[in-house]
Amino acid sequence: MTVSSACFSVFSYKKVNRIKGAASEDFAAATALRTEEEKKVKLGGSELRVTRLGIGAWSWGDTAYWNNSGWDDRKLKAAKAAFDASVDRGITFFDTAEVYGTTFMGAINSETLLGRFIKERERKNRGVEVAVATKFAALPWRFGRQSVLNALKDSLSRLGLSSVDLYQLHWPGVWGNEGYLDGLGDAVEQGLVKSVGVSNYSAKRLRDAYERLKKRGIPLASNQVQYSLIYRAPEQNGVKAACDELGITLIAYSPIAQGALTGKYTPENPPTGPRARIYTSEVLTKLQPLLNRINEIGESYSKTPTQVVLNWLIAQENVVPIPGARTAEQAEEFSGALGWRLSNNEVDELRTLASKISPVMSFPVENL
């Protein structure tokens, strides 16, 4: 009996400790989840919460602008590693589009790749929640609200999802924008999307879209536009002010100027491919004083130039940058832009220095 009691006591002690250990792990996991949630921001007036910095998936599978006109297994593995590294570091907001990596010249659709990466990650870690944003291409032959729903369902099929967190109009249509906005509203009401946004919309178009959706009780969550330290058109054309006034989040694409603000390129070593026509040796020469100061500020915080320029955007408030990550190393570096802040004087100083540089080329549809 004494032996039995002892055995029972030991068994009970181990069982209690296992329960305590499991409870501690659950508490730690819950605490970590709460911490991650606190790092998120609401997207406009919607209920969707996303990380303060997202990842753009324009380059994934693309052969027209990125990847030197080629896509292979090495680049696929690098993109997958970039996705995993982002999630590992708490960045769980990913932006893609139906036209990224369109299937010609050996391209693979970016939506297809993102959907595959999510599924592979879920098999390893079922607790991971990823927020997916994609976009509708306002092509001239697409008419009316049904075209939006049809395109969205095709995107969902490629992504392997039943709904997406954010669905955006990629650019204003030459005509038929009211029908496209009605299609966004229909998508919300049918439960196919959690929130809706636009991209490359001027201040006037943004206000019109906001009012049209508001009549149906649907908030316009975001406007995705080009915005960086050396491309501050949203500050000058009223888009940033309209976003702030209406409570619409500005999602900033090309936030590191397609690599030009990272310090990677020099007048002697400009980027290759289509970017070489934008960031010429002449442009890079004019950038050097700004890049030198960015580097000095970064050293004072033990941060890289990339992290400084991303933090500069976050410091503007109501801005979520979405730099493109093609490698795990890039994704890891981007995460270092979070958790600290430039001083107001540094923010103003960098803007002043950048104002001496002529703005880079805009996306033509911004002027529609």
JSON list of N, CA and C in Angstrom, two decimals, residues 268-306:
[
{"chain": "A", "resi": 268, "resn": "GLU", "atom": "N", "xyz": [27.82, 54.00, -60.16]},
{"chain": "A", "resi": 268, "resn": "GLU", "atom": "CA", "xyz": [28.65, 53.03, -60.89]},
{"chain": "A", "resi": 268, "resn": "GLU", "atom": "C", "xyz": [27.99, 51.65, -60.97]},
{"chain": "A", "resi": 269, "resn": "ASN", "atom": "N", "xyz": [27.00, 51.43, -60.14]},
{"chain": "A", "resi": 269, "resn": "ASN", "atom": "CA", "xyz": [26.34, 50.13, -60.09]},
{"chain": "A", "resi": 269, "resn": "ASN", "atom": "C", "xyz": [24.82, 50.32, -60.03]},
{"chain": "A", "resi": 270, "resn": "PRO", "atom": "N", "xyz": [24.20, 50.79, -61.12]},
{"chain": "A", "resi": 270, "resn": "PRO", "atom": "CA", "xyz": [22.75, 51.02, -61.13]},
{"chain": "A", "resi": 270, "resn": "PRO", "atom": "C", "xyz": [21.99, 49.71, -61.24]},
{"chain": "A", "resi": 271, "resn": "PRO", "atom": "N", "xyz": [20.69, 49.72, -60.98]},
{"chain": "A", "resi": 271, "resn": "PRO", "atom": "CA", "xyz": [19.90, 48.49, -61.13]},
{"chain": "A", "resi": 271, "resn": "PRO", "atom": "C", "xyz": [19.81, 48.08, -62.59]},
{"chain": "A", "resi": 272, "resn": "THR", "atom": "N", "xyz": [19.45, 46.84, -62.82]},
{"chain": "A", "resi": 272, "resn": "THR", "atom": "CA", "xyz": [19.31, 46.32, -64.18]},
{"chain": "A", "resi": 272, "resn": "THR", "atom": "C", "xyz": [17.84, 46.22, -64.54]},
{"chain": "A", "resi": 273, "resn": "GLY", "atom": "N", "xyz": [17.58, 45.84, -65.79]},
{"chain": "A", "resi": 273, "resn": "GLY", "atom": "CA", "xyz": [16.20, 45.65, -66.23]},
{"chain": "A", "resi": 273, "resn": "GLY", "atom": "C", "xyz": [15.45, 46.97, -66.36]},
{"chain": "A", "resi": 274, "resn": "PRO", "atom": "N", "xyz": [14.12, 46.93, -66.32]},
{"chain": "A", "resi": 274, "resn": "PRO", "atom": "CA", "xyz": [13.30, 48.14, -66.48]},
{"chain": "A", "resi": 274, "resn": "PRO", "atom": "C", "xyz": [13.62, 49.24, -65.47]},
{"chain": "A", "resi": 275, "resn": "ARG", "atom": "N", "xyz": [14.07, 48.87, -64.27]},
{"chain": "A", "resi": 275, "resn": "ARG", "atom": "CA", "xyz": [14.38, 49.88, -63.25]},
{"chain": "A", "resi": 275, "resn": "ARG", "atom": "C", "xyz": [15.54, 50.78, -63.67]},
{"chain": "A", "resi": 276, "resn": "ALA", "atom": "N", "xyz": [16.39, 50.28, -64.55]},
{"chain": "A", "resi": 276, "resn": "ALA", "atom": "CA", "xyz": [17.55, 51.06, -65.01]},
{"chain": "A", "resi": 276, "resn": "ALA", "atom": "C", "xyz": [17.12, 52.32, -65.76]},
{"chain": "A", "resi": 277, "resn": "ARG", "atom": "N", "xyz": [15.90, 52.31, -66.33]},
{"chain": "A", "resi": 277, "resn": "ARG", "atom": "CA", "xyz": [15.41, 53.48, -67.06]},
{"chain": "A", "resi": 277, "resn": "ARG", "atom": "C", "xyz": [14.90, 54.55, -66.10]},
{"chain": "A", "resi": 278, "resn": "ILE", "atom": "N", "xyz": [14.58, 54.15, -64.85]},
{"chain": "A", "resi": 278, "resn": "ILE", "atom": "CA", "xyz": [14.06, 55.10, -63.86]},
{"chain": "A", "resi": 278, "resn": "ILE", "atom": "C", "xyz": [15.19, 55.59, -62.96]},
{"chain": "A", "resi": 279, "resn": "TYR", "atom": "N", "xyz": [15.94, 54.64, -62.40]},
{"chain": "A", "resi": 279, "resn": "TYR", "atom": "CA", "xyz": [17.00, 54.98, -61.46]},
{"chain": "A", "resi": 279, "resn": "TYR", "atom": "C", "xyz": [18.34, 54.94, -62.19]},
{"chain": "A", "resi": 280, "resn": "THR", "atom": "N", "xyz": [18.53, 55.97, -63.00]},
{"chain": "A", "resi": 280, "resn": "THR", "atom": "CA", "xyz": [19.74, 56.08, -63.82]},
{"chain": "A", "resi": 280, "resn": "THR", "atom": "C", "xyz": [20.93, 56.50, -62.96]},
{"chain": "A", "resi": 281, "resn": "SER", "atom": "N", "xyz": [22.11, 56.47, -63.54]},
{"chain": "A", "resi": 281, "resn": "SER", "atom": "CA", "xyz": [23.32, 56.92, -62.84]},
{"chain": "A", "resi": 281, "resn": "SER", "atom": "C", "xyz": [23.18, 58.38, -62.41]},
{"chain": "A", "resi": 282, "resn": "GLU", "atom": "N", "xyz": [22.53, 59.19, -63.26]},
{"chain": "A", "resi": 282, "resn": "GLU", "atom": "CA", "xyz": [22.32, 60.60, -62.92]},
{"chain": "A", "resi": 282, "resn": "GLU", "atom": "C", "xyz": [21.44, 60.75, -61.69]},
{"chain": "A", "resi": 283, "resn": "VAL", "atom": "N", "xyz": [20.34, 59.99, -61.64]},
{"chain": "A", "resi": 283, "resn": "VAL", "atom": "CA", "xyz": [19.43, 60.04, -60.49]},
{"chain": "A", "resi": 283, "resn": "VAL", "atom": "C", "xyz": [20.15, 59.57, -59.23]},
{"chain": "A", "resi": 284, "resn": "LEU", "atom": "N", "xyz": [20.90, 58.48, -59.35]},
{"chain": "A", "resi": 284, "resn": "LEU", "atom": "CA", "xyz": [21.61, 57.92, -58.19]},
{"chain": "A", "resi": 284, "resn": "LEU", "atom": "C", "xyz": [22.69, 58.88, -57.68]},
{"chain": "A", "resi": 285, "resn": "THR", "atom": "N", "xyz": [23.29, 59.64, -58.59]},
{"chain": "A", "resi": 285, "resn": "THR", "atom": "CA", "xyz": [24.29, 60.64, -58.17]},
{"chain": "A", "resi": 285, "resn": "THR", "atom": "C", "xyz": [23.62, 61.71, -57.30]},
{"chain": "A", "resi": 286, "resn": "LYS", "atom": "N", "xyz": [22.43, 62.18, -57.71]},
{"chain": "A", "resi": 286, "resn": "LYS", "atom": "CA", "xyz": [21.71, 63.19, -56.95]},
{"chain": "A", "resi": 286, "resn": "LYS", "atom": "C", "xyz": [21.22, 62.66, -55.60]},
{"chain": "A", "resi": 287, "resn": "LEU", "atom": "N", "xyz": [21.05, 61.33, -55.52]},
{"chain": "A", "resi": 287, "resn": "LEU", "atom": "CA", "xyz": [20.56, 60.72, -54.28]},
{"chain": "A", "resi": 287, "resn": "LEU", "atom": "C", "xyz": [21.64, 60.60, -53.20]},
{"chain": "A", "resi": 288, "resn": "GLN", "atom": "N", "xyz": [22.90, 60.68, -53.58]},
{"chain": "A", "resi": 288, "resn": "GLN", "atom": "CA", "xyz": [23.98, 60.37, -52.64]},
{"chain": "A", "resi": 288, "resn": "GLN", "atom": "C", "xyz": [23.96, 61.18, -51.35]},
{"chain": "A", "resi": 289, "resn": "PRO", "atom": "N", "xyz": [23.77, 62.51, -51.37]},
{"chain": "A", "resi": 289, "resn": "PRO", "atom": "CA", "xyz": [23.72, 63.25, -50.10]},
{"chain": "A", "resi": 289, "resn": "PRO", "atom": "C", "xyz": [22.62, 62.76, -49.17]},
{"chain": "A", "resi": 290, "resn": "LEU", "atom": "N", "xyz": [21.45, 62.46, -49.75]},
{"chain": "A", "resi": 290, "resn": "LEU", "atom": "CA", "xyz": [20.34, 61.94, -48.94]},
{"chain": "A", "resi": 290, "resn": "LEU", "atom": "C", "xyz": [20.69, 60.57, -48.38]},
{"chain": "A", "resi": 291, "resn": "LEU", "atom": "N", "xyz": [21.24, 59.70, -49.22]},
{"chain": "A", "resi": 291, "resn": "LEU", "atom": "CA", "xyz": [21.59, 58.35, -48.78]},
{"chain": "A", "resi": 291, "resn": "LEU", "atom": "C", "xyz": [22.67, 58.39, -47.69]},
{"chain": "A", "resi": 292, "resn": "ASN", "atom": "N", "xyz": [23.59, 59.32, -47.82]},
{"chain": "A", "resi": 292, "resn": "ASN", "atom": "CA", "xyz": [24.64, 59.45, -46.79]},
{"chain": "A", "resi": 292, "resn": "ASN", "atom": "C", "xyz": [24.03, 59.81, -45.44]},
{"chain": "A", "resi": 293, "resn": "ARG", "atom": "N", "xyz": [23.06, 60.72, -45.45]},
{"chain": "A", "resi": 293, "resn": "ARG", "atom": "CA", "xyz": [22.43, 61.13, -44.19]},
{"chain": "A", "resi": 293, "resn": "ARG", "atom": "C", "xyz": [21.56, 60.01, -43.63]},
{"chain": "A", "resi": 294, "resn": "ILE", "atom": "N", "xyz": [20.87, 59.30, -44.50]},
{"chain": "A", "resi": 294, "resn": "ILE", "atom": "CA", "xyz": [20.07, 58.14, -44.06]},
{"chain": "A", "resi": 294, "resn": "ILE", "atom": "C", "xyz": [20.96, 57.13, -43.36]},
{"chain": "A", "resi": 295, "resn": "ASN", "atom": "N", "xyz": [22.11, 56.90, -43.95]},
{"chain": "A", "resi": 295, "resn": "ASN", "atom": "CA", "xyz": [23.06, 55.95, -43.38]},
{"chain": "A", "resi": 295, "resn": "ASN", "atom": "C", "xyz": [23.56, 56.41, -42.01]},
{"chain": "A", "resi": 296, "resn": "GLU", "atom": "N", "xyz": [23.85, 57.71, -41.87]},
{"chain": "A", "resi": 296, "resn": "GLU", "atom": "CA", "xyz": [24.31, 58.25, -40.59]},
{"chain": "A", "resi": 296, "resn": "GLU", "atom": "C", "xyz": [23.24, 58.10, -39.50]},
{"chain": "A", "resi": 297, "resn": "ILE", "atom": "N", "xyz": [22.01, 58.42, -39.87]},
{"chain": "A", "resi": 297, "resn": "ILE", "atom": "CA", "xyz": [20.91, 58.28, -38.90]},
{"chain": "A", "resi": 297, "resn": "ILE", "atom": "C", "xyz": [20.74, 56.81, -38.52]},
{"chain": "A", "resi": 298, "resn": "GLY", "atom": "N", "xyz": [20.82, 55.93, -39.51]},
{"chain": "A", "resi": 298, "resn": "GLY", "atom": "CA", "xyz": [20.68, 54.50, -39.24]},
{"chain": "A", "resi": 298, "resn": "GLY", "atom": "C", "xyz": [21.73, 54.00, -38.27]},
{"chain": "A", "resi": 299, "resn": "GLU", "atom": "N", "xyz": [22.95, 54.46, -38.43]},
{"chain": "A", "resi": 299, "resn": "GLU", "atom": "CA", "xyz": [24.04, 54.03, -37.54]},
{"chain": "A", "resi": 299, "resn": "GLU", "atom": "C", "xyz": [23.76, 54.44, -36.09]},
{"chain": "A", "resi": 300, "resn": "SER", "atom": "N", "xyz": [23.12, 55.58, -35.90]},
{"chain": "A", "resi": 300, "resn": "SER", "atom": "CA", "xyz": [22.82, 56.04, -34.54]},
{"chain": "A", "resi": 300, "resn": "SER", "atom": "C", "xyz": [21.77, 55.17, -33.85]},
{"chain": "A", "resi": 301, "resn": "TYR", "atom": "N", "xyz": [20.98, 54.45, -34.64]},
{"chain": "A", "resi": 301, "resn": "TYR", "atom": "CA", "xyz": [19.97, 53.55, -34.09]},
{"chain": "A", "resi": 301, "resn": "TYR", "atom": "C", "xyz": [20.35, 52.07, -34.27]},
{"chain": "A", "resi": 302, "resn": "SER", "atom": "N", "xyz": [21.51, 51.82, -34.86]},
{"chain": "A", "resi": 302, "resn": "SER", "atom": "CA", "xyz": [21.93, 50.46, -35.25]},
{"chain": "A", "resi": 302, "resn": "SER", "atom": "C", "xyz": [20.91, 49.87, -36.23]},
{"chain": "A", "resi": 303, "resn": "LYS", "atom": "N", "xyz": [20.52, 50.70, -37.19]},
{"chain": "A", "resi": 303, "resn": "LYS", "atom": "CA", "xyz": [19.55, 50.30, -38.21]},
{"chain": "A", "resi": 303, "resn": "LYS", "atom": "C", "xyz": [20.15, 50.50, -39.60]},
{"chain": "A", "resi": 304, "resn": "THR", "atom": "N", "xyz": [19.63, 49.75, -40.57]},
{"chain": "A", "resi": 304, "resn": "THR", "atom": "CA", "xyz": [20.10, 49.87, -41.95]},
{"chain": "A", "resi": 304, "resn": "THR", "atom": "C", "xyz": [19.34, 51.01, -42.65]},
{"chain": "A", "resi": 305, "resn": "PRO", "atom": "N", "xyz": [19.86, 51.50, -43.78]},
{"chain": "A", "resi": 305, "resn": "PRO", "atom": "CA", "xyz": [19.13, 52.52, -44.53]},
{"chain": "A", "resi": 305, "resn": "PRO", "atom": "C", "xyz": [17.71, 52.09, -44.90]},
{"chain": "A", "resi": 306, "resn": "THR", "atom": "N", "xyz": [17.55, 50.82, -45.27]},
{"chain": "A", "resi": 306, "resn": "THR", "atom": "CA", "xyz": [16.22, 50.30, -45.60]},
{"chain": "A", "resi": 306, "resn": "THR", "atom": "C", "xyz": [15.27, 50.47, -44.43]}
]
